[in-house]
Amino acid sequence: MNLPILILSFLLLSTTTYAHNITRILAQHPEFSTFNHYLTTTHLAAEINRRRTITVCAVDNAAMNDLLSKHFSLYTIKNILSLHIFADYFGSKKLHQITKGSTTTSSLFQATGEAAGTSGYVNITDMKGGKVGFSPVDSDSDQPMATYVKSVEELPYNISVIQISHILSSPEAEAPTAAPTDLNLTSLMAKQGCKAFSDLITAQGADETFTQSVEGGLTIFCPSDDTLKSFMPRYKNLTADGKTSLLLYHGVPVYNSLGMLRSSNGLMNTLATEGANKFDFTVQNEGEDVKIETKVVTATIKGTLVDEDPLAVYKIDKVLLPRELFKVAPPAPGTKSANSRAQGEADAPGPAGDEVPADENSSNDSVRLVGWWRDFVAELQFGLGSIGLRFLIFF
Ligand SMILES: *[C@@H]1O[C@H](CO)[C@@H](O)[C@H](O)[C@H]1NC(C)=O
Ligand SMILES: *[C@@H]1O[C@H](CO)[C@@H](O)[C@H](O)[C@H]1NC(C)=O
Ligand SMILES: *[C@@H]1O[C@H](CO)[C@@H](O)[C@H](O)[C@H]1NC(C)=O
Ligand SMILES: *[C@@H]1O[C@H](CO)[C@@H](O)[C@H](O)[C@H]1NC(C)=O
Ligand SMILES: *[C@@H]1O[C@H](CO)[C@@H](O)[C@H](O)[C@H]1NC(C)=O
Ligand SMILES: *[C@@H]1O[C@H](CO)[C@@H](O)[C@H](O)[C@H]1NC(C)=O
Ligand SMILES: *[C@@H]1O[C@H](CO)[C@@H](O)[C@H](O)[C@H]1NC(C)=O
């Protein structure tokens, strides 16, 4: 089999990762329509769909009314609902056979990093008379205990949807969360490993553009401090306009959760996009990895700083270099395997080192044949493809 066919087959495999669709499952049961609606608006549905072993504790519309009557913000509702999603499979049978009568499981609230300490864990107790009770580990004891009502759908061991009697909640989940529009973007990035990028935004006076974009939806890809350090000599070489464009190039004027990025490949405009200057890039998924491909460089998402609709900030491992400012690496005629070099490169934390050296004059794109570079990218994609494949087979 030749390489293109192999790559194609990996692409096909990686687009069939959706084994279940919680929205569709719940749509068959009108009594859960409010719960289903909020799974969608909080983007928890995408998170549920992309996980392979999961339990969803749904509540009916009456129980949702109790929650909605408290007038929480959407961010707080998201935290509370994430307590209802367990990162483990609990079918009806398993729930009624809990060894020693009680077990503790972790919810998505725990996984989001919003929760501190033990909050985000839920006790499941096999009670007298065959009843099963659910209570968040740090819940108020005066709350009515939520109990198992019935199984809604079981696809062992991918997803189990069960109905429980009441909303699960905890003081931690109900704690007020700052609306993303009130967050100080630059200090938020500075505190979480993107200080250098945040300082450049402030120095260049671009913070206002970023801040004003939050309300309408904003996704920022911020290069880590290490990455940016080695890029600084080339940054300093840019004109003032070039610097501003480069910084704005790291913002997309649409909110994208990680789940959304993982489930969609394609072209994205940026805050730097203006008229003929496209300043766009491509999002490309490889297994669990999300990659950002400009024509010059490919970066990978390495972490989430914040993900609260309408704002998401992710840390990336390369500075995004737009073709409008930097020379493009053109396709090269097949130089044979750059395997050993590729492996060395892949292990090295090589920031900004693997794209074509650029100068500011990029009016001519048809330059420089860097054969090994293209091979390196092909090999890397190939390698990640097979990792994704193995993941599919063994999980
Ligand atoms: C899930 O199902 C809903 C309703 O049928 C549909 O709108 C949505 O696109 C589906 N999501 C995925 C990821 O297939
Ligand atoms: C949860 O389970 C642990 C261990 O069984 C127990 O110590 C704790 O009191 C339980 N918490 C609640 C709220 O039921
Ligand atoms: C679980 O998901 C896998 C793919 O991830 C699929 O092959 C399998 O049929 C699913 N199981 C059920 C019961 O739907
Ligand atoms: C964000 O925080 C920085 C440093 O704490 C401060 O200088 C800046 O004025 C703040 N920005 C906004 C929009 O409040
Ligand atoms: C900066 O630009 C000059 C002139 O175009 C070039 O000679 C030099 O290599 C550039 N420096 C870096 C670090 O890109
Ligand atoms: C960039 O290249 C074009 C065409 O090759 C040339 O006309 C122009 O003077 C160059 N600009 C700079 C700043 O070198
Ligand atoms: C771009 O580079 C190619 C190959 O080096 C050359 O033939 C062409 O004239 C150049 N175009 C411009 C506008 O400089």
XYZ file of N, CA, C and O and ligand atoms in Angstrom, residues 19 155-156 158, ligand 3:
30
model
N -18.978 7.133 18.405
C -19.755 5.917 18.516
C -21.143 6.234 19.048
O -22.080 5.499 18.826
N -25.160 1.301 26.019
C -24.324 0.766 24.935
C -23.029 0.303 25.591
O -22.063 1.051 25.654
N -23.020 -0.921 26.137
C -21.841 -1.349 26.893
C -20.608 -1.419 25.998
O -20.728 -1.934 24.893
N -19.572 1.736 26.227
C -19.308 3.082 25.722
C -20.061 4.128 26.516
O -19.456 5.049 27.065
C -18.793 1.092 21.233
O -17.969 1.888 20.408
C -17.234 1.154 19.440
C -16.381 2.123 18.656
O -15.713 3.011 19.509
C -18.176 0.412 18.528
O -17.441 -0.382 17.633
C -19.102 -0.470 19.355
O -20.060 -1.087 18.504
C -19.816 0.351 20.401
N -20.650 -0.494 21.237
C -21.970 -0.375 21.268
C -22.680 -1.347 22.158
O -22.562 0.469 20.622
